[in-house]
Tab-separated table of C-alpha atoms in Angstrom:
chain	number	residue	atom	x	y	z
A	16	MET	CA	-10.901	53.824	0.597
A	17	GLY	CA	-9.785	56.122	3.421
A	18	GLY	CA	-9.733	55.506	7.129
A	19	ASP	CA	-7.037	54.695	9.596
A	20	LYS	CA	-7.736	50.992	9.647
A	21	PRO	CA	-5.755	48.712	7.317
A	22	VAL	CA	-7.353	47.474	4.127
A	23	ILE	CA	-8.997	44.056	4.190
A	24	SER	CA	-9.116	42.208	0.867
A	25	VAL	CA	-12.307	40.215	0.527
A	26	ILE	CA	-12.154	37.520	-2.138
A	27	VAL	CA	-15.288	36.002	-3.639
A	28	PRO	CA	-15.093	33.266	-6.308
A	29	VAL	CA	-18.220	33.416	-8.467
A	30	TYR	CA	-19.693	30.599	-10.592
A	31	ASN	CA	-23.349	30.283	-11.628
A	32	VAL	CA	-24.828	31.724	-8.415
A	33	GLU	CA	-27.230	34.372	-9.790
A	34	ALA	CA	-29.953	33.360	-7.319
A	35	TRP	CA	-27.772	34.045	-4.282
A	36	LEU	CA	-25.129	36.591	-5.430
A	37	LYS	CA	-26.963	39.817	-4.702
A	38	THR	CA	-27.644	38.751	-1.104
A	39	CYS	CA	-23.996	37.937	-0.673
A	40	LEU	CA	-22.770	41.199	-2.198
A	41	ASP	CA	-25.239	43.305	-0.246
A	42	SER	CA	-24.078	41.734	3.016
A	43	ILE	CA	-20.441	42.591	2.174
A	44	ARG	CA	-21.195	46.146	1.155
A	45	ALA	CA	-23.074	46.634	4.447
A	46	GLN	CA	-19.974	45.920	6.570
A	47	THR	CA	-19.364	48.218	9.456
A	48	TYR	CA	-15.664	47.843	8.633
A	49	GLU	CA	-15.636	50.051	5.563
A	50	ASN	CA	-11.982	49.992	4.553
A	51	PHE	CA	-12.065	46.899	2.376
A	52	GLU	CA	-11.565	45.975	-1.255
A	53	LEU	CA	-13.844	43.335	-2.719
A	54	ILE	CA	-12.347	41.194	-5.500
A	55	LEU	CA	-14.934	39.230	-7.468
A	56	VAL	CA	-13.522	36.478	-9.685
A	57	ASN	CA	-16.135	35.299	-12.189
A	58	ASP	CA	-15.122	31.761	-13.121
A	59	ALA	CA	-16.731	31.774	-16.613
A	60	SER	CA	-20.283	31.699	-15.292
A	61	THR	CA	-22.918	30.710	-17.873
A	62	ASP	CA	-25.724	32.556	-16.091
A	63	SER	CA	-26.038	36.262	-15.283
A	64	SER	CA	-23.564	36.176	-12.365
A	65	GLY	CA	-20.905	38.067	-14.350
A	66	ALA	CA	-23.323	40.805	-15.235
A	67	VAL	CA	-24.378	41.169	-11.600
A	68	CYS	CA	-20.738	41.539	-10.580
A	69	ASP	CA	-20.148	44.238	-13.203
A	70	ALA	CA	-23.284	46.146	-12.135
A	71	TYR	CA	-22.234	46.204	-8.479
A	72	ALA	CA	-18.685	47.264	-9.399
A	73	LEU	CA	-20.106	50.309	-11.203
A	74	GLU	CA	-21.927	51.345	-7.998
A	75	ASP	CA	-19.055	50.856	-5.550
A	76	LYS	CA	-15.426	51.711	-6.246
A	77	ARG	CA	-14.288	49.233	-3.603
A	78	LEU	CA	-15.350	46.396	-5.931
A	79	SER	CA	-13.310	45.010	-8.820
A	80	VAL	CA	-14.176	42.124	-11.127
A	81	VAL	CA	-12.035	39.553	-12.951
A	82	HIS	CA	-13.651	37.441	-15.661
A	83	PHE	CA	-12.075	34.071	-16.513
A	84	PRO	CA	-12.653	33.083	-20.170
A	85	VAL	CA	-12.915	29.425	-19.194
A	86	ASN	CA	-13.954	27.649	-16.017
A	87	ARG	CA	-10.920	26.898	-13.864
A	88	GLY	CA	-12.418	26.003	-10.476
A	89	PRO	CA	-12.654	27.720	-7.077
A	90	SER	CA	-8.952	27.254	-6.214
A	91	ALA	CA	-7.828	29.123	-9.342
A	92	ALA	CA	-10.436	31.806	-8.656
A	93	ARG	CA	-9.286	32.289	-5.061
A	94	ASN	CA	-5.617	32.332	-6.164
A	95	GLU	CA	-6.337	35.076	-8.677
A	96	GLY	CA	-7.939	37.090	-5.897
A	97	ILE	CA	-5.009	36.452	-3.577
A	98	ARG	CA	-2.500	37.607	-6.229
A	99	ARG	CA	-4.448	40.840	-6.712
A	100	ALA	CA	-5.089	41.461	-3.044
A	101	ALA	CA	-3.616	44.748	-1.800
A	102	GLY	CA	-4.846	44.457	1.798
A	103	LYS	CA	-2.906	43.684	4.924
A	104	PHE	CA	-5.538	41.106	5.720
A	105	ILE	CA	-7.533	38.662	3.590
A	106	SER	CA	-10.993	37.117	4.011
A	107	PHE	CA	-12.856	34.642	1.776
A	108	ILE	CA	-16.579	34.560	1.267
A	109	ASP	CA	-18.433	32.123	-0.978
A	110	ALA	CA	-20.790	33.773	-3.484
A	111	ASP	CA	-23.847	31.743	-2.376
A	112	ASP	CA	-23.385	32.614	1.318
A	113	TYR	CA	-23.820	35.847	3.249
A	114	VAL	CA	-22.372	37.428	6.380
A	115	GLU	CA	-23.416	39.592	9.312
A	116	PRO	CA	-22.671	43.314	8.839
A	117	ASP	CA	-20.114	43.353	11.674
A	118	MET	CA	-18.223	40.171	10.645
A	119	LEU	CA	-15.102	41.906	9.366
A	120	GLU	CA	-15.096	44.387	12.250
A	121	ARG	CA	-15.429	41.639	14.875
A	122	LEU	CA	-12.721	39.476	13.319
A	123	TYR	CA	-10.366	42.449	12.996
A	124	VAL	CA	-10.843	43.465	16.613
A	125	CYS	CA	-10.260	39.858	17.665
A	126	LEU	CA	-6.974	39.756	15.733
A	127	ARG	CA	-5.775	43.005	17.253
A	128	LYS	CA	-6.844	42.090	20.780
A	129	THR	CA	-5.254	38.624	20.798
A	130	ARG	CA	-2.329	39.432	18.492
A	131	ALA	CA	-3.284	36.465	16.313
A	132	ASP	CA	-2.550	35.786	12.683
A	133	ILE	CA	-5.958	34.290	11.984
A	134	ALA	CA	-9.366	34.944	13.570
A	135	ALA	CA	-12.256	32.566	12.953
A	136	CYS	CA	-15.935	32.945	13.792
A	137	GLY	CA	-18.910	30.635	14.138
A	138	ALA	CA	-21.231	29.795	11.280
A	139	ASP	CA	-24.733	28.392	10.843
A	140	GLY	CA	-26.050	26.160	8.081
A	141	ILE	CA	-23.243	23.648	8.527
A	142	LYS	CA	-22.682	20.870	11.029
A	143	ILE	CA	-19.779	21.885	13.286
A	144	THR	CA	-19.102	21.532	17.001
A	145	GLY	CA	-18.221	24.983	18.235
A	146	GLY	CA	-16.848	26.068	21.577
A	147	PRO	CA	-16.113	29.073	23.725
A	148	ALA	CA	-13.977	32.024	22.637
A	149	ALA	CA	-10.358	31.005	22.779
A	150	SER	CA	-6.858	31.707	21.436
A	151	TYR	CA	-4.643	28.884	20.277
A	152	SER	CA	-0.947	28.421	19.683
A	153	ARG	CA	0.151	26.931	16.346
A	154	LYS	CA	0.247	23.413	17.782
A	155	GLU	CA	-3.115	23.792	19.446
A	156	ALA	CA	-4.660	25.281	16.307
A	157	MET	CA	-3.412	22.361	14.245
A	158	GLY	CA	-5.140	20.061	16.725
A	159	CYS	CA	-8.346	22.076	16.177
A	160	LEU	CA	-8.020	21.632	12.455
A	161	ALA	CA	-7.464	17.887	12.817
A	162	ARG	CA	-10.510	17.476	15.075
A	163	GLY	CA	-12.672	19.872	13.062
A	164	THR	CA	-13.603	21.927	16.086
A	165	PRO	CA	-14.197	24.673	17.058
A	166	PHE	CA	-13.461	25.945	13.548
A	167	ASN	CA	-13.916	23.914	10.388
A	168	HIS	CA	-11.393	23.311	7.574
A	169	VAL	CA	-13.081	25.778	5.204
A	170	PRO	CA	-11.355	29.061	4.165
A	171	TRP	CA	-14.387	31.246	4.783
A	172	GLY	CA	-15.489	32.658	8.136
A	173	LYS	CA	-11.932	33.718	8.890
A	174	LEU	CA	-9.660	36.764	8.677
A	175	TYR	CA	-6.046	36.089	7.820
A	176	ALA	CA	-2.817	38.047	7.870
A	177	ALA	CA	-2.046	38.322	4.161
A	178	GLU	CA	1.551	37.145	4.186
A	179	PRO	CA	1.052	33.426	4.952
A	180	VAL	CA	-1.889	33.274	2.525
A	181	LYS	CA	0.149	34.719	-0.301
A	182	LYS	CA	2.922	32.252	0.507
A	183	HIS	CA	0.677	29.202	0.347
A	184	LEU	CA	-1.811	29.395	-2.472
A	185	PHE	CA	-4.540	26.838	-3.145
A	186	ASP	CA	-3.437	23.744	-5.082
A	187	GLU	CA	-5.273	24.143	-8.407
A	188	GLY	CA	-4.879	20.440	-9.153
A	189	ILE	CA	-7.017	19.522	-6.128
A	190	PHE	CA	-10.787	19.861	-6.432
A	191	PHE	CA	-11.977	18.319	-3.165
A	192	SER	CA	-10.515	18.866	0.332
A	193	GLU	CA	-8.343	21.590	-1.148
A	194	ASP	CA	-9.549	23.807	1.709
A	195	LEU	CA	-8.006	21.489	4.302
A	196	LEU	CA	-4.680	21.392	2.453
A	197	PHE	CA	-4.633	25.215	2.197
A	198	LEU	CA	-5.399	25.713	5.850
A	199	TYR	CA	-2.864	23.109	6.976
A	200	TYR	CA	0.011	24.912	5.324
A	201	VAL	CA	-1.211	28.382	6.269
A	202	LEU	CA	-1.470	27.283	9.911
A	203	LYS	CA	2.109	26.023	9.758
A	204	GLU	CA	3.129	29.687	9.109
A	205	THR	CA	1.091	31.215	11.911
A	206	ASP	CA	1.865	31.665	15.570
A	207	ARG	CA	-1.652	32.176	16.924
A	208	VAL	CA	-5.274	31.561	15.899
A	209	SER	CA	-8.232	33.052	17.756
A	210	TYR	CA	-11.871	31.946	17.692
A	211	ILE	CA	-15.118	33.684	18.534
A	212	PRO	CA	-18.240	31.529	18.615
A	213	ASP	CA	-20.698	34.144	17.350
A	214	LYS	CA	-22.347	32.965	14.119
A	215	LEU	CA	-21.291	35.797	11.891
A	216	TYR	CA	-21.166	33.673	8.701
A	217	HIS	CA	-24.197	32.105	7.051
A	218	TYR	CA	-23.533	29.048	4.977
A	219	VAL	CA	-26.209	28.300	2.421
A	220	CYS	CA	-26.566	24.594	1.676
A	221	ARG	CA	-27.677	24.029	-1.941
A	222	GLN	CA	-28.086	20.810	-3.918
A	223	GLY	CA	-26.132	21.983	-6.923
A	224	SER	CA	-22.878	22.373	-4.974
A	225	GLN	CA	-19.966	19.988	-5.357
A	226	VAL	CA	-20.421	18.635	-1.837
A	227	HIS	CA	-23.824	17.179	-2.701
A	228	SER	CA	-22.851	15.707	-6.090
A	229	GLY	CA	-21.863	12.093	-6.687
A	230	VAL	CA	-18.439	10.463	-6.733
A	231	SER	CA	-16.084	11.565	-9.527
A	232	LYS	CA	-12.437	11.691	-10.555
A	233	ARG	CA	-12.336	15.279	-9.270
A	234	LYS	CA	-13.458	14.193	-5.821
A	235	CYS	CA	-10.729	11.547	-5.807
A	236	THR	CA	-8.178	14.366	-5.808
A	237	ALA	CA	-8.939	14.504	-2.060
A	238	LEU	CA	-7.028	11.296	-1.494
A	239	PRO	CA	-3.497	12.696	-1.990
A	240	VAL	CA	-4.444	15.590	0.300
A	241	TYR	CA	-4.660	13.232	3.271
A	242	ASP	CA	-1.519	11.426	2.167
A	243	ARG	CA	0.393	14.707	2.149
A	244	ILE	CA	-1.032	16.011	5.416
A	245	CYS	CA	-0.568	12.786	7.372
A	246	ARG	CA	3.006	12.426	6.070
A	247	ASP	CA	3.881	15.967	7.111
A	248	ALA	CA	1.961	15.781	10.440
A	249	LYS	CA	3.890	12.658	11.475
A	250	LEU	CA	7.029	14.769	11.397
A	251	ASN	CA	5.742	18.110	12.722
A	252	PHE	CA	2.505	17.519	14.611
A	253	PRO	CA	2.463	13.830	15.590
A	254	GLY	CA	-0.345	14.274	18.128
A	255	THR	CA	-2.736	15.243	15.309
A	256	VAL	CA	-2.122	12.204	13.114
A	257	PRO	CA	-4.916	9.924	14.398
A	258	ASP	CA	-7.467	12.738	13.896
A	259	PHE	CA	-6.312	13.435	10.355
A	260	GLN	CA	-6.339	9.712	9.651
A	261	GLN	CA	-9.907	9.546	10.949
A	262	GLN	CA	-10.810	12.340	8.496
A	263	ALA	CA	-9.307	10.208	5.730
A	264	LEU	CA	-11.315	7.163	6.774
A	265	ASP	CA	-14.481	9.279	6.798
A	266	VAL	CA	-13.866	10.677	3.307
A	267	ASP	CA	-13.090	7.174	1.948
A	268	SER	CA	-16.266	5.771	3.460
A	269	ARG	CA	-18.542	8.566	2.263
A	270	GLN	CA	-17.152	8.506	-1.249
A	271	ALA	CA	-17.290	4.700	-1.447
A	272	MET	CA	-20.972	4.801	-0.399
A	273	LEU	CA	-21.639	7.462	-3.058
A	274	ALA	CA	-20.005	5.193	-5.625
A	275	VAL	CA	-22.395	2.379	-4.717
A	276	GLU	CA	-25.405	4.715	-4.769
A	277	SER	CA	-24.750	6.901	-7.754
A	278	CYS	CA	-22.458	5.354	-10.375
A	279	ALA	CA	-24.248	4.259	-13.570
A	280	GLY	CA	-22.296	0.993	-14.039
A	281	ALA	CA	-21.427	-1.604	-11.392
A	282	GLY	CA	-17.943	-2.043	-12.876
A	283	GLU	CA	-17.103	1.645	-12.574
A	284	ALA	CA	-18.567	1.823	-9.084
A	285	PHE	CA	-16.554	-1.120	-7.832
A	286	ARG	CA	-13.352	0.338	-9.256
A	287	TYR	CA	-13.995	3.457	-7.165
A	288	VAL	CA	-14.662	1.311	-4.083
A	289	LYS	CA	-11.376	-0.584	-4.585
A	290	ARG	CA	-9.537	2.776	-4.850
A	291	PHE	CA	-11.069	3.982	-1.598
A	292	SER	CA	-10.247	0.679	0.048
A	293	ARG	CA	-6.567	0.998	-0.840
A	294	HIS	CA	-6.568	4.533	0.580
A	295	THR	CA	-8.268	3.360	3.762
A	296	ARG	CA	-5.586	0.721	4.250
A	297	ARG	CA	-2.916	3.419	4.040
A	298	HIS	CA	-4.475	5.401	6.875
A	299	PHE	CA	-6.278	2.824	8.984
A	300	THR	CA	-5.122	2.477	12.602
A	301	TRP	CA	-7.222	1.287	15.517
A	302	LYS	CA	-6.674	4.624	17.252
A	303	ALA	CA	-8.032	6.479	14.221
A	304	TRP	CA	-10.904	4.009	13.816
A	305	ARG	CA	-11.950	4.480	17.476
A	306	LEU	CA	-12.356	8.223	16.758
A	307	CYS	CA	-15.127	7.474	14.256
A	308	ARG	CA	-18.492	8.332	15.779
A	309	GLY	CA	-21.523	6.085	15.519
A	310	LYS	CA	-21.989	2.448	14.474
A	311	LYS	CA	-22.411	3.244	10.763
A	312	ASN	CA	-19.299	5.461	10.704
A	313	LYS	CA	-17.295	2.691	12.403
A	314	ALA	CA	-18.630	-0.158	10.248
A	315	ALA	CA	-17.938	1.468	6.850
A	316	PRO	CA	-14.157	2.061	7.203
A	317	LEU	CA	-13.681	-1.307	8.863
A	318	LEU	CA	-15.430	-3.075	5.938
A	319	LEU	CA	-13.370	-1.030	3.456
A	320	TYR	CA	-10.207	-1.969	5.294
A	321	ILE	CA	-11.026	-5.697	5.361
A	322	SER	CA	-12.248	-6.097	1.777
A	323	PRO	CA	-13.765	-3.892	-0.946
A	324	SER	CA	-16.024	-6.821	-1.873
A	325	LEU	CA	-17.296	-7.042	1.678
A	326	PHE	CA	-18.010	-3.312	1.726
A	327	TRP	CA	-19.728	-3.604	-1.685
A	328	GLY	CA	-22.069	-6.355	-0.482
A	329	ALA	CA	-22.942	-4.547	2.747
A	330	ALA	CA	-23.409	-1.155	1.078
A	331	THR	CA	-25.547	-2.634	-1.710
A	332	ALA	CA	-27.776	-4.385	0.826
A	333	TYR	CA	-28.040	-1.130	2.830
A	334	LYS	CA	-28.989	0.793	-0.339
A	335	HIS	CA	-31.789	-1.679	-1.208
A	336	ILE	CA	-33.150	-1.688	2.361
A	337	LYS	CA	-33.132	2.086	2.457
A	338	ARG	CA	-35.056	2.278	-0.870
A	339	LEU	CA	-37.576	-0.256	0.381
A	340	LYS	CA	-38.173	1.758	3.561
A	341	ASP	CA	-38.597	4.938	1.500
A	342	ARG	CA	-41.252	3.241	-0.722
A	343	LEU	CA	-43.134	1.929	2.321
A	344	GLY	CA	-43.170	5.428	3.687
């Protein structure tokens, strides 16, 4: 690999992304920061993604490929990359996204300049309220994570000191909001986080991703994430609790609405709604509720808190009205 700069380990979990993978890999290979290793973890893809990874690895000795025999999920794929990482720093990139050629260089310079443990950059293709370049203490960074600004609770678009990442792997039993849980515990181990607003990461929104699928048991694994974070934050970062609770209310409301809209049977859908209602009641406070933005985002958690039946009736009426409007054009 050569060079005086430390090695950066770039970890890319890969699963059925043949249409986007080459763009992603080309953007990584074009980095101005050349002293990196790229670890591709093919999570038992059923398309040609694995073959693309192997072909690129033959062309560039900085690339290595791991093939899982069965699908294990993005957390397991990232953890495999973390365990194999030899770099002093670690960065995650999703295989359907791509990055600017100077992303690693800019994040590394930011880390060195501010003596931070994590550097984060701006991104496009995703709704996020950014801000000016800044450096945050651990307590301030946790507040940023709770509010979701200026950096989001995703692992990508960041450069990490390797030690805290290796100490706090992704929870492989969590399939939704696992990113938030990972970042929460990594931030607890860091002294400083720096942010640059430049959009160096390009998030590609695609319909087949988990975010845009319906409600499921896997998505319900997000609920204990907020239980764990809010319980810990009450002890260690009490000022962040209302914001984390607001995040929980938002997740409950969105998933409950997905249950009404997408579940095949009314009985199954209502069982999901009742589950989200119980979770809402665990985290509902008026302070957290007031942080919800917009009438719709305030009404949904309030209805869930009062009664799952009340939410069901209102959400069903909203669904039918929306369909009627769509038909009328």
